[in-house]
Amino acid sequence: MAAHLDVEKIKADSRALRGTLAISLKDPTTAAVAEADTVITKFHGIYQQDDRDQRETRREARLEPAYSFMIRVRVPGGVITPEQWLALDRLADEVANGTIRLTTRQAVQFHGVAKEDLPRLIRTIDAVLMDSLAACGDVNRNVMCHVQPEAGPVHAAALDWARRLSDHLTPRTGAYREIWIEGEKVAGSEVEDEPIYGKTYLPRKFKSGIAIPPVNDIDVFSQDLGFIAIAEGDQLLGFNVTVGGGMGCSHGEPDTFPRLADVIGFIEPEDLLTIAEAVVTIQRDFGNRENRKRARFKYTLEDRGLEWLVSELESRSQVKLAAPRPYQFVGNGDLYGWQRMRDGRWQLTVFVENGRLNPNVRAALKTIANDYASDIRLTPNQNLVVAGVIESEREAVDRLLASAAMDQEHGPSAIRKNSMACVALPSCGLAMAEAERYLPDLVTRIEELADRHGIGKEPITVRMSGCPNGCSRPYLAEIGLVGRAPGRYNLYLGAAFDGTRLNRLDRDNVGEADILARIDQLFGQFASGRRQEERFGDFLVRSRVIAPVGRGREVNAG
Ligand code: SF4
């Protein structure tokens, strides 16, 4: 989003997210949309991007940048039917760049879509009951939910609440259907009220999700609003509510920082929507609309205090928070491999490096979706779950994946399986350094170091982002890397493996040699000094290599 744009005014003047998009889409003189419409498209799940690898040559040739669009398809809770999967797969070839990208929020992204192909893409996903509305923009985005159906009735109940939460917080505007599906009513079009968001929506993006202990795959403490399911056996009793998490910050601006959410109390399931609406309206009314760098809910909370928030929340919702119930997390990654589901069928969690599905893998998944799976699920760590496979067909699924170089049993190391990178270059306009294109090579070198120190089987989280926005949640990784400039990163260390402690800046603006030298040194100390089953991040904190971080401000203090 260009810094000079008055985003608040554009939102207010947009007639409930219409802007001049319908005109922009018909303009044949450019592959782009009007500048103000680049703000509006985000609310429709669409980012205008240009190929940064081509910027210079096109500028020299006096051509406009190589514009194309990224579309993010919303998948609340990450569950996709085979029919939906096949439609998405077709679109990857027909209108996108041949790949599908699974995001860190259980959504699907298409890259390289031309302006004229946007309506076709959106009409195709609409036909299989999917949309991209509110996948980006200053609203509640894709609602996350623990993804493994093996959790049985508790998972089913949590997923149902995730979907209801998503529906409840989706903007009411008819602009999306008008522009993309039915064609805009040019004159006299009714502008709807947005009862939850109002005319200017939220000051910034807002993220929410539901975790089911002991798995913290959604990184609930990174969400603006989170719910930790509390269950007794197969019965969902309610949720612990978490508020004020968030990853992004700006380099060199100590007033901005990643923040770990606070657990503020327990609610019964039927209070979830009331509480969520109250939190969102508090942020709508009190969030910072002057400075987008400090406009996330975490700063509203940080500036006004937890006591104020709880009092405002209870008064708006008329729900009294009970004391939080006990819970325990064991990790913030995915549970890989085959697991038996409650109904006797099987699910397989498949590692997908940085969420990128190339044509070979897509071909295998297409057959799996068509012939073997009851559904495909997107995990919060950019991986896939193939669910509902009958016992006798497991081998066929394994064979198909192996044929696409996705051998799960003998494939990626424990470190690679716990690695994650954002898209970054060449498509993300905010990227300062590589992430998705570089992390696989760096992980190979980290694996070599781990093997040398005899800890090659140790799961260690490694996450890389191309800029401090932190889309891959790098501040919750045991080893976090955040782009500063081409080939240069901030190295963060010492988060907890279960996502309950942030890491801390260890090396500022360093290149690969320094990163590897530091990791080599610390792997050596870890191998010789760890306690039994102690995690790498915990070891760094216990041995005082890294001072523990509280809720957030200290992350960048080094
Ligand atoms: Fe882009 Fe930064 Fe997000 Fe990476 S972290 S996708 S570079 S905004």
Coordinates of C-alpha atoms and ligand atoms in Angstrom, one line a residue:
M1 CA 0.0 0.0 0.0
A2 CA 1.7 3.2 -1.1
A3 CA 2.6 5.3 1.9
H4 CA 1.1 8.5 0.6
L5 CA -2.4 7.2 0.1
D6 CA -5.0 8.4 2.6
V7 CA -6.4 4.9 3.3
E8 CA -9.0 6.1 5.8
K9 CA -10.4 8.6 3.2
I10 CA -10.4 6.0 0.5
K11 CA -12.3 3.5 2.7
A12 CA -14.8 6.2 3.8
D13 CA -15.4 7.3 0.2
S14 CA -15.5 3.8 -1.2
R15 CA -19.3 3.2 -1.1
A16 CA -18.9 0.1 0.9
L17 CA -15.8 -1.2 -1.0
R18 CA -16.8 -0.3 -4.5
G19 CA -14.5 2.6 -5.2
T20 CA -13.9 2.9 -9.0
L21 CA -13.0 -0.8 -9.4
A22 CA -15.6 -1.5 -12.0
I23 CA -14.1 1.3 -14.2
S24 CA -10.5 0.2 -13.4
L25 CA -11.2 -3.3 -14.5
K26 CA -12.5 -2.1 -17.9
D27 CA -9.5 0.2 -18.6
P28 CA -7.6 -1.4 -21.5
T29 CA -4.7 1.1 -21.4
T30 CA -3.0 -0.4 -18.4
A31 CA -2.6 -3.8 -16.7
A32 CA -3.1 -2.1 -13.3
V33 CA -6.1 -0.6 -11.5
A34 CA -6.4 3.0 -10.3
E35 CA -4.1 3.7 -7.3
A36 CA -7.0 4.3 -4.9
D37 CA -8.5 1.0 -6.0
T38 CA -5.4 -0.9 -4.9
V39 CA -6.7 -0.2 -1.4
I40 CA -10.2 -1.4 -2.2
T41 CA -9.1 -4.6 -4.0
K42 CA -7.4 -5.8 -0.8
F43 CA -10.8 -6.1 0.9
H44 CA -11.8 -8.3 -2.1
G45 CA -8.8 -10.5 -1.4
I46 CA -6.7 -9.1 -4.3
Y47 CA -3.3 -7.5 -4.2
Q48 CA -1.9 -5.7 -7.2
Q49 CA 1.8 -6.7 -7.5
D50 CA 4.6 -6.3 -10.1
D51 CA 7.4 -8.6 -10.9
R52 CA 10.3 -7.0 -9.0
D53 CA 12.8 -9.0 -10.9
Q54 CA 11.7 -7.2 -14.1
R55 CA 11.3 -3.7 -12.6
E56 CA 14.6 -2.3 -13.8
T57 CA 14.6 -3.6 -17.3
R58 CA 11.0 -2.5 -17.9
R59 CA 11.8 1.0 -16.5
E60 CA 14.7 1.3 -18.9
A61 CA 12.5 0.1 -21.8
R62 CA 9.9 2.7 -20.7
L63 CA 7.3 0.1 -20.0
E64 CA 4.9 0.1 -17.1
P65 CA 5.9 -2.4 -14.4
A66 CA 4.9 -6.0 -15.1
Y67 CA 1.6 -5.9 -13.2
S68 CA -0.3 -8.9 -12.2
F69 CA -2.5 -9.8 -9.2
M70 CA -2.4 -12.1 -6.3
I71 CA -5.7 -13.5 -5.2
R72 CA -6.2 -15.1 -1.8
V73 CA -9.1 -17.5 -1.4
R74 CA -10.6 -17.6 2.0
V75 CA -10.9 -21.1 3.6
P76 CA -12.3 -20.7 7.2
G77 CA -10.7 -23.6 9.2
G78 CA -8.8 -24.8 6.1
V79 CA -11.3 -27.5 4.9
I80 CA -11.7 -27.9 1.1
T81 CA -14.0 -30.4 -0.6
P82 CA -12.6 -32.4 -3.5
E83 CA -14.8 -30.5 -5.9
Q84 CA -13.4 -27.2 -4.6
W85 CA -9.9 -28.5 -4.8
L86 CA -10.3 -29.6 -8.4
A87 CA -11.7 -26.1 -9.3
L88 CA -8.7 -24.4 -7.6
D89 CA -6.3 -26.7 -9.4
R90 CA -7.8 -25.9 -12.8
L91 CA -7.5 -22.2 -12.1
A92 CA -3.8 -22.5 -11.4
D93 CA -3.2 -23.3 -15.0
E94 CA -6.0 -21.4 -16.7
V95 CA -5.4 -18.0 -15.1
A96 CA -2.5 -18.1 -12.7
N97 CA 1.2 -19.0 -13.0
G98 CA 0.8 -22.8 -12.8
T99 CA 1.3 -22.9 -9.0
I100 CA -0.9 -22.8 -6.0
R101 CA 0.4 -21.4 -2.7
L102 CA -0.8 -22.4 0.7
T103 CA -0.6 -19.6 3.1
T104 CA 0.2 -19.4 6.8
R105 CA -3.4 -18.6 7.5
Q106 CA -5.0 -21.7 5.9
A107 CA -5.9 -19.8 2.7
V108 CA -4.9 -20.4 -0.9
Q109 CA -3.1 -17.9 -3.1
F110 CA -2.9 -17.6 -6.8
H111 CA -0.1 -15.5 -8.2
G112 CA 0.4 -13.9 -11.6
V113 CA -3.2 -13.4 -12.5
A114 CA -3.9 -10.8 -15.2
K115 CA -6.5 -8.0 -14.6
E116 CA -8.8 -9.3 -17.2
D117 CA -8.8 -12.8 -15.7
L118 CA -9.9 -11.7 -12.2
P119 CA -13.6 -11.9 -12.8
R120 CA -13.3 -15.4 -14.3
L121 CA -11.3 -16.6 -11.3
I122 CA -13.7 -15.2 -8.8
R123 CA -16.8 -16.6 -10.7
T124 CA -15.2 -20.0 -10.8
I125 CA -14.5 -20.1 -7.0
D126 CA -18.0 -18.7 -6.4
A127 CA -19.5 -21.6 -8.3
V128 CA -17.9 -24.0 -5.8
L129 CA -19.0 -21.8 -2.8
M130 CA -15.7 -20.1 -2.1
D131 CA -14.8 -16.5 -2.1
S132 CA -11.9 -14.1 -1.5
L133 CA -13.9 -11.3 0.2
A134 CA -12.0 -10.1 3.4
A135 CA -9.1 -12.4 2.7
C136 CA -7.0 -9.2 2.9
G137 CA -7.8 -5.6 3.9
D138 CA -8.6 -3.9 7.2
V139 CA -11.1 -6.4 8.4
N140 CA -11.2 -9.8 10.1
R141 CA -9.3 -12.1 7.8
N142 CA -9.5 -15.9 7.2
V143 CA -10.5 -17.5 10.5
M144 CA -8.1 -20.2 11.4
C145 CA -8.8 -23.4 13.2
H146 CA -6.8 -26.4 14.3
V147 CA -7.0 -28.7 11.3
Q148 CA -6.7 -32.3 12.4
P149 CA -10.0 -34.1 12.2
E150 CA -8.5 -36.8 14.6
A151 CA -9.7 -34.6 17.4
G152 CA -13.2 -35.9 16.7
P153 CA -16.3 -34.1 18.0
V154 CA -14.3 -31.3 19.7
H155 CA -12.7 -30.5 16.3
A156 CA -16.0 -30.6 14.6
A157 CA -17.5 -28.2 17.2
A158 CA -14.5 -25.9 17.0
L159 CA -14.6 -25.9 13.2
D160 CA -18.2 -25.1 13.3
W161 CA -17.5 -22.1 15.6
A162 CA -14.7 -21.0 13.3
R163 CA -17.1 -20.9 10.3
R164 CA -19.7 -19.1 12.3
L165 CA -17.1 -16.5 13.4
S166 CA -16.0 -16.1 9.9
D167 CA -19.6 -15.5 8.7
H168 CA -20.4 -13.1 11.5
L169 CA -17.3 -10.9 10.8
T170 CA -17.5 -10.9 7.0
P171 CA -18.4 -7.5 5.6
R172 CA -22.0 -7.2 4.6
T173 CA -21.3 -5.2 1.5
G174 CA -22.8 -6.4 -1.8
A175 CA -19.9 -4.8 -3.7
Y176 CA -18.1 -8.2 -4.1
R177 CA -21.0 -9.9 -5.8
E178 CA -21.8 -6.8 -7.9
I179 CA -18.3 -6.2 -9.2
W180 CA -17.1 -9.8 -9.7
I181 CA -20.1 -12.0 -10.2
E182 CA -23.3 -10.1 -11.2
G183 CA -21.9 -6.9 -12.8
E184 CA -22.0 -3.6 -11.0
K185 CA -25.3 -1.6 -10.9
V186 CA -23.7 1.6 -12.2
A187 CA -26.4 4.0 -10.9
G188 CA -28.7 3.9 -7.9
S189 CA -26.8 1.1 -6.3
E190 CA -27.7 0.7 -2.6
V191 CA -24.8 1.2 -0.2
E192 CA -25.2 -1.2 2.6
D193 CA -24.7 -0.5 6.3
E194 CA -21.8 -2.3 7.9
P195 CA -23.2 -2.9 11.3
I196 CA -20.0 -4.2 12.8
Y197 CA -17.4 -2.3 10.8
G198 CA -19.0 1.1 9.9
K199 CA -17.9 3.1 6.9
T200 CA -14.2 3.0 7.5
Y201 CA -13.9 -0.7 8.6
L202 CA -11.0 -1.4 11.0
P203 CA -7.8 0.7 11.3
R204 CA -5.8 -2.3 10.1
K205 CA -6.0 -6.0 9.4
F206 CA -7.4 -8.3 12.2
K207 CA -6.7 -11.9 12.7
S208 CA -8.5 -14.6 14.7
G209 CA -8.5 -18.3 15.2
I210 CA -9.3 -21.3 17.3
A211 CA -6.7 -23.7 18.8
I212 CA -7.3 -27.1 20.3
P213 CA -4.7 -28.1 22.9
P214 CA -2.3 -29.7 23.0
V215 CA -1.6 -28.5 19.4
N216 CA -1.0 -24.8 18.9
D217 CA -0.7 -25.1 15.1
I218 CA -2.6 -21.8 14.6
D219 CA -0.1 -19.9 16.9
V220 CA -3.0 -18.6 18.9
F221 CA -0.8 -16.1 20.7
S222 CA 0.0 -14.4 17.4
Q223 CA -3.7 -13.7 16.7
D224 CA -5.5 -10.4 17.5
L225 CA -8.2 -12.5 18.9
G226 CA -7.8 -16.2 19.8
F227 CA -9.9 -18.9 21.3
I228 CA -8.3 -21.9 23.1
A229 CA -10.8 -24.8 23.1
I230 CA -11.3 -26.3 26.5
A231 CA -12.8 -29.8 26.4
E232 CA -13.7 -32.6 28.7
G233 CA -13.4 -35.8 26.7
D234 CA -15.4 -35.3 23.6
Q235 CA -17.3 -32.3 24.9
L236 CA -16.4 -28.8 24.1
L237 CA -16.9 -26.8 27.3
G238 CA -15.9 -23.4 26.0
F239 CA -12.9 -21.3 25.2
N240 CA -10.1 -19.3 26.9
V241 CA -10.0 -16.0 25.1
T242 CA -6.7 -14.5 24.0
V243 CA -6.3 -10.9 22.9
G244 CA -3.6 -8.6 21.4
G245 CA -1.2 -10.9 19.6
G246 CA 0.5 -9.8 16.4
M247 CA 3.7 -10.3 14.5
G248 CA 4.5 -7.2 12.5
C249 CA 6.9 -4.4 13.4
S250 CA 9.1 -1.8 11.5
H251 CA 12.9 -1.9 11.6
G252 CA 14.4 0.8 13.8
E253 CA 11.0 1.9 15.3
P254 CA 11.0 0.7 18.9
D255 CA 7.4 1.7 19.3
T256 CA 6.4 -1.1 17.0
F257 CA 7.0 -4.7 18.0
P258 CA 5.6 -8.2 17.8
R259 CA 3.4 -9.0 20.7
L260 CA 2.3 -12.2 22.4
A261 CA -1.5 -12.3 23.2
D262 CA -2.8 -12.3 26.8
V263 CA -5.2 -14.9 28.0
I264 CA -8.1 -12.9 29.6
G265 CA -10.6 -15.5 30.7
F266 CA -13.0 -18.3 29.9
I267 CA -16.3 -18.1 28.0
E268 CA -19.0 -20.6 27.1
P269 CA -19.3 -21.5 23.4
E270 CA -22.5 -19.6 22.8
D271 CA -20.7 -16.3 23.9
L272 CA -18.0 -16.6 21.2
L273 CA -19.7 -14.4 18.6
T274 CA -20.7 -11.8 21.1
I275 CA -17.2 -11.5 22.5
A276 CA -15.7 -11.4 19.0
E277 CA -18.0 -8.7 17.9
A278 CA -17.3 -6.7 21.0
V279 CA -13.5 -7.0 20.5
V280 CA -13.7 -6.0 16.9
T281 CA -15.9 -2.9 17.6
I282 CA -13.5 -1.9 20.4
Q283 CA -10.7 -1.9 17.9
R284 CA -12.9 -0.1 15.4
D285 CA -13.6 2.7 17.9
F286 CA -10.3 2.9 19.7
G287 CA -7.7 1.7 17.2
N288 CA -5.1 4.2 15.9
R289 CA -6.3 5.7 12.5
E290 CA -3.5 8.2 12.3
N291 CA -0.5 6.0 12.0
R292 CA -0.9 2.6 10.2
K293 CA 2.3 1.4 11.7
R294 CA 0.6 1.5 15.1
A295 CA -2.9 0.6 14.0
R296 CA -3.1 -3.1 15.0
F297 CA -5.2 -4.1 18.0
K298 CA -2.1 -5.1 19.9
Y299 CA -1.1 -1.4 20.2
T300 CA -4.6 -0.4 21.3
L301 CA -4.3 -2.9 24.1
E302 CA -0.7 -2.0 24.9
D303 CA -1.5 1.7 25.1
R304 CA -4.7 1.4 27.1
G305 CA -4.0 -1.6 29.2
L306 CA -5.5 -5.0 29.8
E307 CA -7.7 -3.8 32.7
W308 CA -9.3 -1.2 30.4
L309 CA -9.8 -3.7 27.7
V310 CA -11.5 -6.3 29.9
S311 CA -13.8 -3.7 31.4
E312 CA -14.8 -2.3 28.0
L313 CA -15.2 -5.8 26.6
E314 CA -17.5 -7.0 29.5
S315 CA -19.5 -3.8 29.3
R316 CA -20.0 -4.0 25.5
S317 CA -20.7 -7.8 25.4
Q318 CA -22.5 -8.1 28.7
V319 CA -20.5 -11.3 29.2
K320 CA -18.6 -11.8 32.4
L321 CA -15.3 -13.6 31.7
A322 CA -14.6 -16.5 34.1
A323 CA -11.1 -17.4 35.2
P324 CA -9.1 -19.0 32.4
R325 CA -9.1 -22.9 32.5
P326 CA -5.9 -24.9 32.5
Y327 CA -4.5 -26.0 29.1
Q328 CA -1.2 -27.2 27.8
F329 CA 0.4 -26.9 24.3
V330 CA 3.2 -29.1 23.1
G331 CA 4.1 -27.5 19.8
N332 CA 3.1 -25.0 17.1
G333 CA 3.9 -27.2 14.1
D334 CA 1.8 -29.9 12.4
L335 CA 1.4 -33.5 13.3
Y336 CA 2.9 -35.2 10.3
G337 CA 2.3 -38.7 8.9
W338 CA -0.7 -41.0 8.8
Q339 CA -3.2 -41.0 11.7
R340 CA -6.3 -43.0 12.1
M341 CA -9.5 -40.9 12.3
R342 CA -12.3 -41.6 14.7
D343 CA -14.4 -43.2 11.9
G344 CA -11.7 -45.7 11.1
R345 CA -10.5 -43.9 7.9
W346 CA -7.1 -42.3 7.7
Q347 CA -5.6 -38.8 7.4
L348 CA -2.1 -37.9 6.1
T349 CA -0.4 -34.7 6.9
V350 CA 1.9 -33.8 4.0
F351 CA 4.8 -31.5 4.2
V352 CA 4.8 -28.8 1.5
E353 CA 7.9 -26.7 1.4
N354 CA 6.9 -23.1 2.0
G355 CA 3.4 -24.0 0.8
R356 CA 4.3 -24.0 -2.9
L357 CA 2.5 -26.6 -4.9
N358 CA 4.2 -27.0 -8.3
P359 CA 2.5 -28.7 -11.3
N360 CA 3.9 -32.2 -10.4
V361 CA 2.6 -32.1 -6.8
R362 CA -0.7 -30.6 -8.1
A363 CA -1.1 -33.5 -10.5
A364 CA -0.7 -36.0 -7.6
L365 CA -3.1 -34.1 -5.4
K366 CA -5.6 -33.9 -8.1
T367 CA -5.8 -37.7 -8.4
I368 CA -5.9 -38.0 -4.6
A369 CA -8.7 -35.5 -4.3
N370 CA -10.6 -37.2 -7.1
D371 CA -10.2 -40.8 -6.1
Y372 CA -9.2 -41.2 -2.5
A373 CA -9.8 -38.3 -0.1
S374 CA -13.0 -37.1 1.5
D375 CA -11.5 -33.6 1.8
I376 CA -8.2 -31.7 1.6
R377 CA -7.3 -29.5 4.6
L378 CA -4.8 -26.6 4.7
T379 CA -2.8 -26.4 7.9
P380 CA -1.6 -23.2 9.5
N381 CA 1.9 -24.1 8.6
Q382 CA 1.5 -24.2 4.9
N383 CA 1.0 -27.9 4.7
L384 CA -1.8 -30.2 3.6
V385 CA -3.9 -32.9 5.3
V386 CA -5.4 -35.5 3.0
A387 CA -8.4 -36.7 5.0
G388 CA -10.8 -39.6 4.8
V389 CA -8.7 -42.2 3.1
I390 CA -9.7 -45.8 3.5
E391 CA -7.1 -48.3 4.8
S392 CA -6.7 -50.2 1.6
E393 CA -6.0 -47.0 -0.4
R394 CA -3.3 -45.6 1.8
E395 CA -0.6 -47.2 -0.3
A396 CA -1.9 -45.7 -3.5
V397 CA -1.8 -42.2 -1.9
D398 CA 1.8 -42.8 -0.7
R399 CA 2.8 -43.9 -4.2
L400 CA 1.2 -40.9 -5.8
L401 CA 3.0 -38.5 -3.4
A402 CA 6.3 -40.3 -3.9
S403 CA 6.0 -40.0 -7.6
A404 CA 5.8 -36.2 -7.1
A405 CA 9.0 -36.3 -5.0
M406 CA 6.8 -35.9 -1.8
D407 CA 8.0 -39.0 -0.1
Q408 CA 6.8 -38.3 3.5
E409 CA 8.5 -41.2 5.3
H410 CA 12.0 -40.8 3.9
G411 CA 11.8 -37.2 2.9
P412 CA 12.4 -34.0 4.7
S413 CA 14.3 -33.6 7.9
A414 CA 12.7 -32.6 11.2
I415 CA 14.2 -29.1 10.8
R416 CA 12.8 -28.7 7.3
K417 CA 9.4 -29.9 8.4
N418 CA 9.4 -27.2 10.9
S419 CA 10.5 -24.4 8.5
M420 CA 8.3 -21.8 6.9
A421 CA 8.9 -18.8 4.7
C422 CA 6.7 -16.0 3.3
V423 CA 6.4 -15.3 -0.4
A424 CA 8.7 -12.2 -0.4
L425 CA 10.5 -11.6 -3.7
P426 CA 9.7 -11.3 -6.5
S427 CA 6.0 -10.6 -6.0
C428 CA 5.6 -9.0 -2.5
G429 CA 6.0 -5.2 -2.8
L430 CA 7.2 -5.0 0.8
A431 CA 10.0 -7.6 0.6
M432 CA 13.4 -6.4 1.6
A433 CA 15.1 -9.8 1.1
E434 CA 14.4 -13.2 -0.3
A435 CA 12.4 -15.7 1.8
E436 CA 10.6 -18.5 -0.1
R437 CA 13.2 -18.8 -2.8
Y438 CA 16.1 -18.8 -0.4
L439 CA 15.1 -20.6 2.8
P440 CA 15.2 -24.2 1.3
D441 CA 19.0 -23.7 0.5
L442 CA 19.7 -22.2 3.9
V443 CA 17.8 -25.0 5.6
T444 CA 20.1 -27.5 3.8
R445 CA 23.1 -25.8 5.3
I446 CA 21.4 -25.7 8.8
E447 CA 20.7 -29.4 8.4
E448 CA 24.4 -30.1 7.7
L449 CA 25.3 -28.2 10.9
A450 CA 22.7 -30.2 12.9
D451 CA 24.0 -33.5 11.5
R452 CA 27.6 -32.5 12.4
H453 CA 26.5 -31.9 16.0
G454 CA 24.5 -35.1 16.2
I455 CA 21.1 -33.3 16.5
G456 CA 19.9 -33.9 12.9
K457 CA 16.7 -35.5 14.1
E458 CA 15.8 -32.7 16.4
P459 CA 12.7 -30.7 15.4
I460 CA 13.7 -27.0 15.5
T461 CA 11.4 -24.3 14.1
V462 CA 13.1 -22.1 11.5
R463 CA 11.0 -19.3 10.0
M464 CA 12.0 -16.6 7.5
S465 CA 10.2 -13.4 6.4
G466 CA 11.3 -11.0 3.7
C467 CA 10.4 -8.0 5.9
P468 CA 9.5 -7.3 9.5
N469 CA 5.7 -7.7 8.8
G470 CA 6.4 -11.3 9.7
C471 CA 3.8 -13.1 7.6
S472 CA 5.5 -16.4 8.4
R473 CA 5.4 -15.7 12.1
P474 CA 9.2 -15.6 12.5
Y475 CA 9.1 -14.1 16.0
L476 CA 7.6 -17.3 17.2
A477 CA 10.4 -19.5 15.8
E478 CA 13.3 -20.9 17.7
I479 CA 15.4 -19.6 14.8
G480 CA 13.7 -16.5 13.2
L481 CA 15.1 -14.6 10.2
V482 CA 13.7 -11.3 9.1
G483 CA 14.8 -9.5 5.9
R484 CA 16.7 -6.2 6.2
A485 CA 18.2 -5.9 2.6
P486 CA 19.1 -8.3 -0.2
G487 CA 21.1 -11.1 1.5
R488 CA 20.9 -9.5 5.0
Y489 CA 18.7 -10.6 7.9
N490 CA 18.0 -10.0 11.5
L491 CA 18.6 -13.2 13.4
Y492 CA 16.1 -13.9 16.3
L493 CA 16.5 -16.8 18.7
G494 CA 14.9 -18.5 21.6
A495 CA 11.1 -18.7 21.0
A496 CA 9.4 -21.7 22.6
F497 CA 8.6 -24.7 20.4
D498 CA 5.0 -24.5 21.5
G499 CA 4.5 -20.9 20.5
T500 CA 4.1 -19.5 24.1
R501 CA 7.3 -17.4 24.1
L502 CA 8.6 -14.9 21.6
N503 CA 12.2 -14.9 20.4
R504 CA 14.7 -12.0 20.8
L505 CA 17.0 -10.2 18.4
D506 CA 20.5 -11.9 18.5
R507 CA 22.3 -10.6 15.4
D508 CA 21.3 -7.4 13.5
N509 CA 21.6 -7.2 9.8
V510 CA 23.8 -10.2 9.1
G511 CA 24.5 -12.3 6.0
E512 CA 24.6 -16.1 5.5
A513 CA 28.1 -16.7 6.8
D514 CA 27.4 -14.9 10.1
I515 CA 24.0 -16.6 10.5
L516 CA 25.5 -20.1 10.0
A517 CA 28.5 -19.4 12.2
R518 CA 26.2 -18.4 15.1
I519 CA 23.9 -21.4 14.6
D520 CA 26.9 -23.7 14.4
Q521 CA 28.2 -22.3 17.7
L522 CA 24.8 -22.6 19.4
F523 CA 24.1 -26.1 18.0
G524 CA 27.4 -27.2 19.5
Q525 CA 26.4 -25.8 22.9
F526 CA 23.0 -27.3 22.6
A527 CA 24.3 -30.8 21.7
S528 CA 26.6 -30.9 24.7
G529 CA 24.6 -28.9 27.3
R530 CA 20.9 -29.8 26.7
R531 CA 18.8 -31.6 29.3
Q532 CA 16.9 -34.6 28.3
E533 CA 14.2 -33.7 25.7
E534 CA 15.0 -30.0 26.1
R535 CA 14.0 -27.9 23.1
F536 CA 16.6 -25.7 21.3
G537 CA 14.7 -22.5 22.2
D538 CA 14.3 -23.5 25.8
F539 CA 17.9 -24.4 26.1
L540 CA 19.0 -21.0 24.8
V541 CA 16.9 -19.3 27.4
R542 CA 17.9 -21.6 30.3
S543 CA 21.5 -21.3 29.5
R544 CA 21.1 -17.5 29.3
V545 CA 22.3 -17.2 25.7
I546 CA 19.0 -15.4 25.2
A547 CA 17.1 -13.4 27.8
P548 CA 13.4 -14.3 27.8
V549 CA 11.0 -11.9 26.2
G550 CA 7.8 -10.8 28.0
R551 CA 4.8 -9.9 25.9
G552 CA 6.7 -8.0 23.2
R553 CA 8.6 -4.7 23.5
E554 CA 11.9 -6.6 24.2
V555 CA 11.9 -8.6 21.0
N556 CA 14.0 -6.1 19.2
A557 CA 16.0 -5.0 22.2
G558 CA 18.7 -7.6 21.5
Ligands
SF4_1 FE1 5.7 -9.6 2.1 FE2 6.9 -8.9 4.3 FE3 4.7 -10.5 4.4 FE4 6.9 -11.5 3.5 S1 6.5 -10.8 5.6 S2 5.0 -11.7 2.5 S3 7.9 -9.7 2.5 S4 4.8 -8.4 3.7

